[in-house]
């Protein structure tokens, strides 16, 4: 079966309703039911609880507390590279942004303008830059960290679809990451000469996305683009610091304005960990 045929059911599934239902369950405090769900999930997806700051499934009051669990101190040492991998996950794609377009999978690409919610002026800064797309599977650590020092300029919540973002769907749904709901975070500073972006992409069953400066961004889901301007504030996050989290898993897309020399060990499908070296500035 082709990838496009395999994802056809996702076009008709009630994705928004399923996501609301999953979000309600994930934030509920169900006692023994919650603990049983956490234990099942950990077994089903091979979650390594030994590296969690709190490895006892029964100690989490809600599924969301478990899913956004912290790691033990020192579990993710920071590499000396100029840019760090911001999450645990698997590399989807990475490389050059060519004439403003980002490679998704064989036969599919999408524009930086679409990814950034239609902001052509911001996207123009990435026309000859670099991108990296990393998929977080259900078993992964779901906090998102800074690839380098940065000062927050803006955050934009873009409404959209809630397709799955697994590799099969990335191959089968055109423009996937620019179609799904997403939270665009724009920074400046660190070693990067110009604004750069870290985009949190939503998916089916992703109850919400949160940032450390705002808290939960969605819900609400009003169906219109929402924007927050932080340029007149001095919100700075250090390299390796937590910047946000997914309440149930998804994907991050990073955009940089210049060519990067990516870690030579990187390849699509490779497992990566937060804090590992991602790239050096060209």
PDB file of C-alpha atoms in Angstrom:
ATOM      1  CA  UNK A   1       0.000   0.000   0.000  1.00  0.00           C
ATOM      2  CA  UNK A   2       1.341   3.464  -0.874  1.00  0.00           C
ATOM      3  CA  UNK A   3       1.975   6.013   1.850  1.00  0.00           C
ATOM      4  CA  UNK A   4      -0.772   8.257   0.491  1.00  0.00           C
ATOM      5  CA  UNK A   5      -3.322   5.457   0.635  1.00  0.00           C
ATOM      6  CA  UNK A   6      -2.192   4.468   4.117  1.00  0.00           C
ATOM      7  CA  UNK A   7      -2.932   7.934   5.501  1.00  0.00           C
ATOM      8  CA  UNK A   8      -6.322   8.384   3.816  1.00  0.00           C
ATOM      9  CA  UNK A   9      -8.263   7.431   7.007  1.00  0.00           C
ATOM     10  CA  UNK A  10      -6.692  10.417   8.770  1.00  0.00           C
ATOM     11  CA  UNK A  11      -8.546  12.779   6.428  1.00  0.00           C
ATOM     12  CA  UNK A  12     -11.909  11.595   7.750  1.00  0.00           C
ATOM     13  CA  UNK A  13     -11.114  10.877  11.400  1.00  0.00           C
ATOM     14  CA  UNK A  14     -12.589  13.395  13.878  1.00  0.00           C
ATOM     15  CA  UNK A  15      -9.085  14.542  14.852  1.00  0.00           C
ATOM     16  CA  UNK A  16     -10.147  17.601  16.826  1.00  0.00           C
ATOM     17  CA  UNK A  17     -12.658  15.610  18.881  1.00  0.00           C
ATOM     18  CA  UNK A  18     -10.168  12.813  19.525  1.00  0.00           C
ATOM     19  CA  UNK A  19      -7.590  15.364  20.632  1.00  0.00           C
ATOM     20  CA  UNK A  20     -10.019  17.079  23.025  1.00  0.00           C
ATOM     21  CA  UNK A  21     -10.964  13.705  24.505  1.00  0.00           C
ATOM     22  CA  UNK A  22      -7.323  12.656  24.906  1.00  0.00           C
ATOM     23  CA  UNK A  23      -6.453  16.015  26.459  1.00  0.00           C
ATOM     24  CA  UNK A  24      -9.270  15.711  28.994  1.00  0.00           C
ATOM     25  CA  UNK A  25      -8.127  12.228  30.017  1.00  0.00           C
ATOM     26  CA  UNK A  26      -4.454  13.250  30.145  1.00  0.00           C
ATOM     27  CA  UNK A  27      -5.104  16.071  32.599  1.00  0.00           C
ATOM     28  CA  UNK A  28      -7.568  14.151  34.775  1.00  0.00           C
ATOM     29  CA  UNK A  29      -6.494  12.790  38.156  1.00  0.00           C
ATOM     30  CA  UNK A  30      -7.840   9.259  38.030  1.00  0.00           C
ATOM     31  CA  UNK A  31      -5.909   7.582  40.816  1.00  0.00           C
ATOM     32  CA  UNK A  32      -5.494   3.872  40.116  1.00  0.00           C
ATOM     33  CA  UNK A  33      -6.880   4.284  36.579  1.00  0.00           C
ATOM     34  CA  UNK A  34      -4.237   6.900  35.781  1.00  0.00           C
ATOM     35  CA  UNK A  35      -1.475   4.725  37.229  1.00  0.00           C
ATOM     36  CA  UNK A  36      -2.664   1.722  35.216  1.00  0.00           C
ATOM     37  CA  UNK A  37      -2.690   3.815  32.041  1.00  0.00           C
ATOM     38  CA  UNK A  38       0.838   5.061  32.718  1.00  0.00           C
ATOM     39  CA  UNK A  39       2.142   1.538  33.366  1.00  0.00           C
ATOM     40  CA  UNK A  40       0.493   0.249  30.167  1.00  0.00           C
ATOM     41  CA  UNK A  41       1.867   3.143  28.128  1.00  0.00           C
ATOM     42  CA  UNK A  42       5.394   2.678  29.498  1.00  0.00           C
ATOM     43  CA  UNK A  43       5.327  -1.041  28.605  1.00  0.00           C
ATOM     44  CA  UNK A  44       3.690  -0.523  25.218  1.00  0.00           C
ATOM     45  CA  UNK A  45       6.162   2.101  24.010  1.00  0.00           C
ATOM     46  CA  UNK A  46       9.288   1.072  25.918  1.00  0.00           C
ATOM     47  CA  UNK A  47       9.591   4.219  28.034  1.00  0.00           C
ATOM     48  CA  UNK A  48      12.870   4.258  29.987  1.00  0.00           C
ATOM     49  CA  UNK A  49      11.728   5.414  33.416  1.00  0.00           C
ATOM     50  CA  UNK A  50      15.139   4.754  34.940  1.00  0.00           C
ATOM     51  CA  UNK A  51      16.353   8.120  33.611  1.00  0.00           C
ATOM     52  CA  UNK A  52      13.351  10.043  34.941  1.00  0.00           C
ATOM     53  CA  UNK A  53      13.789  12.261  38.000  1.00  0.00           C
ATOM     54  CA  UNK A  54      10.799  10.393  39.400  1.00  0.00           C
ATOM     55  CA  UNK A  55      10.737   6.788  38.116  1.00  0.00           C
ATOM     56  CA  UNK A  56       7.633   5.638  40.056  1.00  0.00           C
ATOM     57  CA  UNK A  57       4.534   5.507  37.790  1.00  0.00           C
ATOM     58  CA  UNK A  58       2.230   5.617  40.822  1.00  0.00           C
ATOM     59  CA  UNK A  59       3.605   8.986  41.911  1.00  0.00           C
ATOM     60  CA  UNK A  60       2.190  10.898  38.934  1.00  0.00           C
ATOM     61  CA  UNK A  61      -1.220  12.416  39.627  1.00  0.00           C
ATOM     62  CA  UNK A  62      -2.109  12.722  35.935  1.00  0.00           C
ATOM     63  CA  UNK A  63      -0.954  11.294  32.642  1.00  0.00           C
ATOM     64  CA  UNK A  64       0.275  14.757  31.635  1.00  0.00           C
ATOM     65  CA  UNK A  65       2.551  14.889  34.686  1.00  0.00           C
ATOM     66  CA  UNK A  66       4.075  11.593  33.575  1.00  0.00           C
ATOM     67  CA  UNK A  67       4.299  12.553  29.913  1.00  0.00           C
ATOM     68  CA  UNK A  68       6.116  15.819  30.650  1.00  0.00           C
ATOM     69  CA  UNK A  69       8.327  14.206  33.307  1.00  0.00           C
ATOM     70  CA  UNK A  70      11.674  15.744  34.145  1.00  0.00           C
ATOM     71  CA  UNK A  71      14.913  13.802  33.753  1.00  0.00           C
ATOM     72  CA  UNK A  72      17.512  13.127  36.413  1.00  0.00           C
ATOM     73  CA  UNK A  73      20.153  15.862  36.728  1.00  0.00           C
ATOM     74  CA  UNK A  74      22.963  15.158  34.301  1.00  0.00           C
ATOM     75  CA  UNK A  75      20.915  12.749  32.157  1.00  0.00           C
ATOM     76  CA  UNK A  76      21.455  14.971  29.097  1.00  0.00           C
ATOM     77  CA  UNK A  77      24.939  16.526  29.196  1.00  0.00           C
ATOM     78  CA  UNK A  78      25.432  19.450  26.832  1.00  0.00           C
ATOM     79  CA  UNK A  79      27.848  19.054  23.944  1.00  0.00           C
ATOM     80  CA  UNK A  80      30.311  21.806  23.041  1.00  0.00           C
ATOM     81  CA  UNK A  81      28.824  22.294  19.545  1.00  0.00           C
ATOM     82  CA  UNK A  82      27.605  25.716  18.496  1.00  0.00           C
ATOM     83  CA  UNK A  83      24.006  24.461  18.195  1.00  0.00           C
ATOM     84  CA  UNK A  84      22.521  21.701  20.344  1.00  0.00           C
ATOM     85  CA  UNK A  85      19.803  19.207  19.510  1.00  0.00           C
ATOM     86  CA  UNK A  86      16.780  20.634  21.399  1.00  0.00           C
ATOM     87  CA  UNK A  87      14.840  17.395  21.964  1.00  0.00           C
ATOM     88  CA  UNK A  88      14.926  13.639  22.233  1.00  0.00           C
ATOM     89  CA  UNK A  89      13.569  12.065  19.067  1.00  0.00           C
ATOM     90  CA  UNK A  90      14.374  10.863  15.585  1.00  0.00           C
ATOM     91  CA  UNK A  91      15.672  13.031  12.757  1.00  0.00           C
ATOM     92  CA  UNK A  92      13.026  13.495  10.085  1.00  0.00           C
ATOM     93  CA  UNK A  93      14.951  15.735   7.666  1.00  0.00           C
ATOM     94  CA  UNK A  94      17.554  18.498   7.791  1.00  0.00           C
ATOM     95  CA  UNK A  95      19.621  20.602   5.418  1.00  0.00           C
ATOM     96  CA  UNK A  96      19.411  23.719   3.288  1.00  0.00           C
ATOM     97  CA  UNK A  97      16.312  25.809   2.756  1.00  0.00           C
ATOM     98  CA  UNK A  98      16.208  26.237  -1.006  1.00  0.00           C
ATOM     99  CA  UNK A  99      14.474  29.332  -2.376  1.00  0.00           C
ATOM    100  CA  UNK A 100      12.373  29.502   0.744  1.00  0.00           C
ATOM    101  CA  UNK A 101      11.214  25.876   0.599  1.00  0.00           C
ATOM    102  CA  UNK A 102      11.753  23.150   3.195  1.00  0.00           C
ATOM    103  CA  UNK A 103      12.122  19.475   2.315  1.00  0.00           C
ATOM    104  CA  UNK A 104       9.594  17.223   4.065  1.00  0.00           C
ATOM    105  CA  UNK A 105       9.926  13.826   2.382  1.00  0.00           C
ATOM    106  CA  UNK A 106      10.381  12.419  -1.099  1.00  0.00           C
ATOM    107  CA  UNK A 107       7.960  14.288  -3.338  1.00  0.00           C
ATOM    108  CA  UNK A 108       6.949  16.795  -0.656  1.00  0.00           C
ATOM    109  CA  UNK A 109       8.181  20.185   0.436  1.00  0.00           C
ATOM    110  CA  UNK A 110       6.529  23.305   1.843  1.00  0.00           C
ATOM    111  CA  UNK A 111       7.301  26.988   2.145  1.00  0.00           C
ATOM    112  CA  UNK A 112       8.813  28.693   5.149  1.00  0.00           C
ATOM    113  CA  UNK A 113       6.118  31.346   4.741  1.00  0.00           C
ATOM    114  CA  UNK A 114       3.363  28.755   5.213  1.00  0.00           C
ATOM    115  CA  UNK A 115       5.124  27.184   8.203  1.00  0.00           C
ATOM    116  CA  UNK A 116       5.437  30.602   9.861  1.00  0.00           C
ATOM    117  CA  UNK A 117       1.741  31.368   9.554  1.00  0.00           C
ATOM    118  CA  UNK A 118       1.953  33.468   6.407  1.00  0.00           C
ATOM    119  CA  UNK A 119       4.643  35.871   7.639  1.00  0.00           C
ATOM    120  CA  UNK A 120       6.508  36.451   4.361  1.00  0.00           C
ATOM    121  CA  UNK A 121       8.792  39.118   5.854  1.00  0.00           C
ATOM    122  CA  UNK A 122      10.052  36.744   8.562  1.00  0.00           C
ATOM    123  CA  UNK A 123      10.309  33.850   6.094  1.00  0.00           C
ATOM    124  CA  UNK A 124      12.468  35.946   3.741  1.00  0.00           C
ATOM    125  CA  UNK A 125      15.261  35.801   6.295  1.00  0.00           C
ATOM    126  CA  UNK A 126      15.412  32.020   5.909  1.00  0.00           C
ATOM    127  CA  UNK A 127      15.417  31.788   2.098  1.00  0.00           C
ATOM    128  CA  UNK A 128      19.033  30.603   1.963  1.00  0.00           C
ATOM    129  CA  UNK A 129      19.204  29.245   5.486  1.00  0.00           C
ATOM    130  CA  UNK A 130      19.016  25.826   7.118  1.00  0.00           C
ATOM    131  CA  UNK A 131      16.361  23.707   8.800  1.00  0.00           C
ATOM    132  CA  UNK A 132      16.086  20.629  10.990  1.00  0.00           C
ATOM    133  CA  UNK A 133      12.931  18.598  11.649  1.00  0.00           C
ATOM    134  CA  UNK A 134      12.874  16.174  14.594  1.00  0.00           C
ATOM    135  CA  UNK A 135      10.029  13.786  15.418  1.00  0.00           C
ATOM    136  CA  UNK A 136       9.242  12.952  19.051  1.00  0.00           C
ATOM    137  CA  UNK A 137       7.782   9.470  19.437  1.00  0.00           C
ATOM    138  CA  UNK A 138       5.480   8.490  22.333  1.00  0.00           C
ATOM    139  CA  UNK A 139       8.375   7.012  24.351  1.00  0.00           C
ATOM    140  CA  UNK A 140      10.522  10.134  24.197  1.00  0.00           C
ATOM    141  CA  UNK A 141      11.232  12.851  26.754  1.00  0.00           C
ATOM    142  CA  UNK A 142       8.853  15.641  25.740  1.00  0.00           C
ATOM    143  CA  UNK A 143      10.419  18.817  27.047  1.00  0.00           C
ATOM    144  CA  UNK A 144      11.988  21.137  24.474  1.00  0.00           C
ATOM    145  CA  UNK A 145      15.246  22.951  25.136  1.00  0.00           C
ATOM    146  CA  UNK A 146      17.195  25.822  23.624  1.00  0.00           C
ATOM    147  CA  UNK A 147      19.732  24.970  20.894  1.00  0.00           C
ATOM    148  CA  UNK A 148      21.677  28.123  21.842  1.00  0.00           C
ATOM    149  CA  UNK A 149      21.258  31.291  23.891  1.00  0.00           C
ATOM    150  CA  UNK A 150      18.333  33.363  22.695  1.00  0.00           C
ATOM    151  CA  UNK A 151      16.213  36.417  23.405  1.00  0.00           C
ATOM    152  CA  UNK A 152      12.513  35.933  22.716  1.00  0.00           C
ATOM    153  CA  UNK A 153      11.017  38.267  20.103  1.00  0.00           C
ATOM    154  CA  UNK A 154       7.624  36.819  19.268  1.00  0.00           C
ATOM    155  CA  UNK A 155       5.309  33.839  19.617  1.00  0.00           C
ATOM    156  CA  UNK A 156       2.553  32.947  17.129  1.00  0.00           C
ATOM    157  CA  UNK A 157      -0.140  30.289  17.500  1.00  0.00           C
ATOM    158  CA  UNK A 158      -1.259  29.142  14.045  1.00  0.00           C
ATOM    159  CA  UNK A 159      -4.472  27.091  13.812  1.00  0.00           C
ATOM    160  CA  UNK A 160      -4.485  24.060  11.561  1.00  0.00           C
ATOM    161  CA  UNK A 161      -5.092  20.383  11.090  1.00  0.00           C
ATOM    162  CA  UNK A 162      -4.120  17.678  13.563  1.00  0.00           C
ATOM    163  CA  UNK A 163      -2.711  14.938  11.363  1.00  0.00           C
ATOM    164  CA  UNK A 164      -0.320  12.476  12.920  1.00  0.00           C
ATOM    165  CA  UNK A 165       3.313  13.506  12.406  1.00  0.00           C
ATOM    166  CA  UNK A 166       4.901  10.063  12.318  1.00  0.00           C
ATOM    167  CA  UNK A 167       7.230   9.189   9.408  1.00  0.00           C
ATOM    168  CA  UNK A 168       4.467   7.444   7.435  1.00  0.00           C
ATOM    169  CA  UNK A 169       2.258  10.532   7.559  1.00  0.00           C
ATOM    170  CA  UNK A 170       5.181  12.805   6.677  1.00  0.00           C
ATOM    171  CA  UNK A 171       5.621  10.766   3.497  1.00  0.00           C
ATOM    172  CA  UNK A 172       1.915  10.690   2.704  1.00  0.00           C
ATOM    173  CA  UNK A 173       0.445  14.122   3.538  1.00  0.00           C
ATOM    174  CA  UNK A 174       1.665  17.058   1.407  1.00  0.00           C
ATOM    175  CA  UNK A 175       2.836  20.089   3.389  1.00  0.00           C
ATOM    176  CA  UNK A 176       2.169  18.303   6.669  1.00  0.00           C
ATOM    177  CA  UNK A 177       4.120  20.567   9.020  1.00  0.00           C
ATOM    178  CA  UNK A 178       2.694  23.724   7.462  1.00  0.00           C
ATOM    179  CA  UNK A 179      -0.857  22.318   7.664  1.00  0.00           C
ATOM    180  CA  UNK A 180      -0.943  21.188  11.284  1.00  0.00           C
ATOM    181  CA  UNK A 181      -1.554  23.468  14.231  1.00  0.00           C
ATOM    182  CA  UNK A 182       1.711  24.984  15.455  1.00  0.00           C
ATOM    183  CA  UNK A 183       3.352  27.425  17.833  1.00  0.00           C
ATOM    184  CA  UNK A 184       6.100  29.537  16.235  1.00  0.00           C
ATOM    185  CA  UNK A 185       8.719  30.920  18.641  1.00  0.00           C
ATOM    186  CA  UNK A 186      11.105  33.544  17.214  1.00  0.00           C
ATOM    187  CA  UNK A 187      14.405  34.348  18.934  1.00  0.00           C
ATOM    188  CA  UNK A 188      17.507  36.389  18.312  1.00  0.00           C
ATOM    189  CA  UNK A 189      20.989  36.269  19.750  1.00  0.00           C
ATOM    190  CA  UNK A 190      23.443  33.608  20.753  1.00  0.00           C
ATOM    191  CA  UNK A 191      25.812  32.760  17.912  1.00  0.00           C
ATOM    192  CA  UNK A 192      23.132  33.203  15.222  1.00  0.00           C
ATOM    193  CA  UNK A 193      23.351  36.419  13.140  1.00  0.00           C
ATOM    194  CA  UNK A 194      19.682  37.244  12.839  1.00  0.00           C
ATOM    195  CA  UNK A 195      16.311  35.943  14.023  1.00  0.00           C
ATOM    196  CA  UNK A 196      15.844  32.188  14.172  1.00  0.00           C
ATOM    197  CA  UNK A 197      12.730  30.114  14.820  1.00  0.00           C
ATOM    198  CA  UNK A 198      11.760  27.064  16.812  1.00  0.00           C
ATOM    199  CA  UNK A 199       8.366  25.720  15.716  1.00  0.00           C
ATOM    200  CA  UNK A 200       6.301  23.314  17.827  1.00  0.00           C
ATOM    201  CA  UNK A 201       4.020  21.296  15.544  1.00  0.00           C
ATOM    202  CA  UNK A 202       0.816  19.811  16.917  1.00  0.00           C
ATOM    203  CA  UNK A 203      -0.659  16.446  15.971  1.00  0.00           C
ATOM    204  CA  UNK A 204      -3.549  14.083  16.597  1.00  0.00           C
ATOM    205  CA  UNK A 205      -3.938  13.485  20.356  1.00  0.00           C
ATOM    206  CA  UNK A 206      -1.547  16.342  21.231  1.00  0.00           C
ATOM    207  CA  UNK A 207      -3.700  17.906  23.931  1.00  0.00           C
ATOM    208  CA  UNK A 208      -1.699  21.103  24.127  1.00  0.00           C
ATOM    209  CA  UNK A 209       1.644  22.823  23.750  1.00  0.00           C
ATOM    210  CA  UNK A 210       3.230  25.046  26.392  1.00  0.00           C
ATOM    211  CA  UNK A 211       6.141  27.451  26.757  1.00  0.00           C
ATOM    212  CA  UNK A 212       7.974  28.422  29.935  1.00  0.00           C
ATOM    213  CA  UNK A 213       7.164  32.142  29.514  1.00  0.00           C
ATOM    214  CA  UNK A 214       3.462  31.752  28.665  1.00  0.00           C
ATOM    215  CA  UNK A 215       2.271  28.435  30.022  1.00  0.00           C
ATOM    216  CA  UNK A 216      -0.261  26.423  28.011  1.00  0.00           C
ATOM    217  CA  UNK A 217      -0.781  28.042  24.589  1.00  0.00           C
ATOM    218  CA  UNK A 218      -3.545  25.757  23.352  1.00  0.00           C
ATOM    219  CA  UNK A 219      -6.296  25.235  24.210  1.00  0.00           C
ATOM    220  CA  UNK A 220      -7.963  27.597  23.580  1.00  0.00           C
ATOM    221  CA  UNK A 221      -8.208  26.967  19.850  1.00  0.00           C
ATOM    222  CA  UNK A 222     -10.153  29.966  18.543  1.00  0.00           C
ATOM    223  CA  UNK A 223      -9.434  29.129  14.880  1.00  0.00           C
ATOM    224  CA  UNK A 224      -7.531  32.352  14.153  1.00  0.00           C
ATOM    225  CA  UNK A 225      -3.846  33.256  14.274  1.00  0.00           C
ATOM    226  CA  UNK A 226      -2.828  34.657  17.671  1.00  0.00           C
ATOM    227  CA  UNK A 227       0.409  36.561  18.191  1.00  0.00           C
ATOM    228  CA  UNK A 228       2.354  37.796  21.223  1.00  0.00           C
ATOM    229  CA  UNK A 229       5.108  40.412  20.840  1.00  0.00           C
ATOM    230  CA  UNK A 230       7.958  40.247  23.353  1.00  0.00           C
ATOM    231  CA  UNK A 231      10.398  42.585  21.600  1.00  0.00           C
ATOM    232  CA  UNK A 232       9.985  45.237  24.308  1.00  0.00           C
ATOM    233  CA  UNK A 233      10.726  42.714  27.067  1.00  0.00           C
ATOM    234  CA  UNK A 234      14.004  41.071  27.977  1.00  0.00           C
ATOM    235  CA  UNK A 235      13.122  37.369  28.053  1.00  0.00           C
ATOM    236  CA  UNK A 236      16.369  35.458  27.635  1.00  0.00           C
ATOM    237  CA  UNK A 237      16.882  31.706  27.754  1.00  0.00           C
ATOM    238  CA  UNK A 238      20.252  30.061  28.043  1.00  0.00           C
ATOM    239  CA  UNK A 239      21.627  27.337  25.819  1.00  0.00           C
ATOM    240  CA  UNK A 240      20.176  24.004  26.985  1.00  0.00           C
ATOM    241  CA  UNK A 241      17.427  25.590  29.104  1.00  0.00           C
ATOM    242  CA  UNK A 242      13.872  24.294  28.824  1.00  0.00           C
ATOM    243  CA  UNK A 243      11.721  26.477  26.568  1.00  0.00           C
ATOM    244  CA  UNK A 244       8.545  24.433  26.262  1.00  0.00           C
ATOM    245  CA  UNK A 245       6.881  21.053  26.207  1.00  0.00           C
ATOM    246  CA  UNK A 246       4.358  18.895  24.377  1.00  0.00           C
ATOM    247  CA  UNK A 247       1.458  17.407  26.292  1.00  0.00           C
ATOM    248  CA  UNK A 248       1.537  14.254  24.151  1.00  0.00           C
ATOM    249  CA  UNK A 249       4.102  13.936  21.379  1.00  0.00           C
ATOM    250  CA  UNK A 250       4.817  15.716  18.148  1.00  0.00           C
ATOM    251  CA  UNK A 251       7.557  17.401  16.075  1.00  0.00           C
ATOM    252  CA  UNK A 252       9.836  20.441  16.195  1.00  0.00           C
ATOM    253  CA  UNK A 253      11.123  22.347  13.167  1.00  0.00           C
ATOM    254  CA  UNK A 254      14.098  24.676  13.567  1.00  0.00           C
ATOM    255  CA  UNK A 255      14.892  27.435  11.059  1.00  0.00           C
ATOM    256  CA  UNK A 256      18.194  29.328  10.915  1.00  0.00           C
ATOM    257  CA  UNK A 257      19.080  32.209   8.566  1.00  0.00           C
ATOM    258  CA  UNK A 258      22.449  30.856   7.405  1.00  0.00           C
ATOM    259  CA  UNK A 259      24.056  27.684   6.125  1.00  0.00           C
ATOM    260  CA  UNK A 260      24.997  25.252   8.886  1.00  0.00           C
ATOM    261  CA  UNK A 261      27.529  22.453   9.069  1.00  0.00           C
ATOM    262  CA  UNK A 262      25.405  19.687  10.524  1.00  0.00           C
ATOM    263  CA  UNK A 263      26.827  16.944  12.708  1.00  0.00           C
ATOM    264  CA  UNK A 264      28.350  14.465  10.199  1.00  0.00           C
ATOM    265  CA  UNK A 265      26.720  11.572  12.054  1.00  0.00           C
ATOM    266  CA  UNK A 266      23.232  12.953  11.405  1.00  0.00           C
ATOM    267  CA  UNK A 267      20.972  11.128   8.947  1.00  0.00           C
ATOM    268  CA  UNK A 268      17.196  10.852   8.462  1.00  0.00           C
ATOM    269  CA  UNK A 269      15.797   8.286  10.885  1.00  0.00           C
ATOM    270  CA  UNK A 270      18.728   8.522  13.300  1.00  0.00           C
ATOM    271  CA  UNK A 271      17.842   8.659  17.007  1.00  0.00           C
ATOM    272  CA  UNK A 272      19.072  11.819  18.733  1.00  0.00           C
ATOM    273  CA  UNK A 273      19.042  13.121  22.277  1.00  0.00           C
ATOM    274  CA  UNK A 274      18.634  16.586  23.708  1.00  0.00           C
ATOM    275  CA  UNK A 275      22.012  18.200  24.334  1.00  0.00           C
ATOM    276  CA  UNK A 276      23.912  16.350  21.615  1.00  0.00           C
ATOM    277  CA  UNK A 277      25.750  18.429  19.039  1.00  0.00           C
ATOM    278  CA  UNK A 278      23.439  19.367  16.144  1.00  0.00           C
ATOM    279  CA  UNK A 279      25.453  21.778  14.013  1.00  0.00           C
ATOM    280  CA  UNK A 280      28.147  24.410  13.769  1.00  0.00           C
ATOM    281  CA  UNK A 281      27.645  27.764  12.133  1.00  0.00           C
ATOM    282  CA  UNK A 282      29.041  27.917   8.623  1.00  0.00           C
TER     283      UNK A 282
END
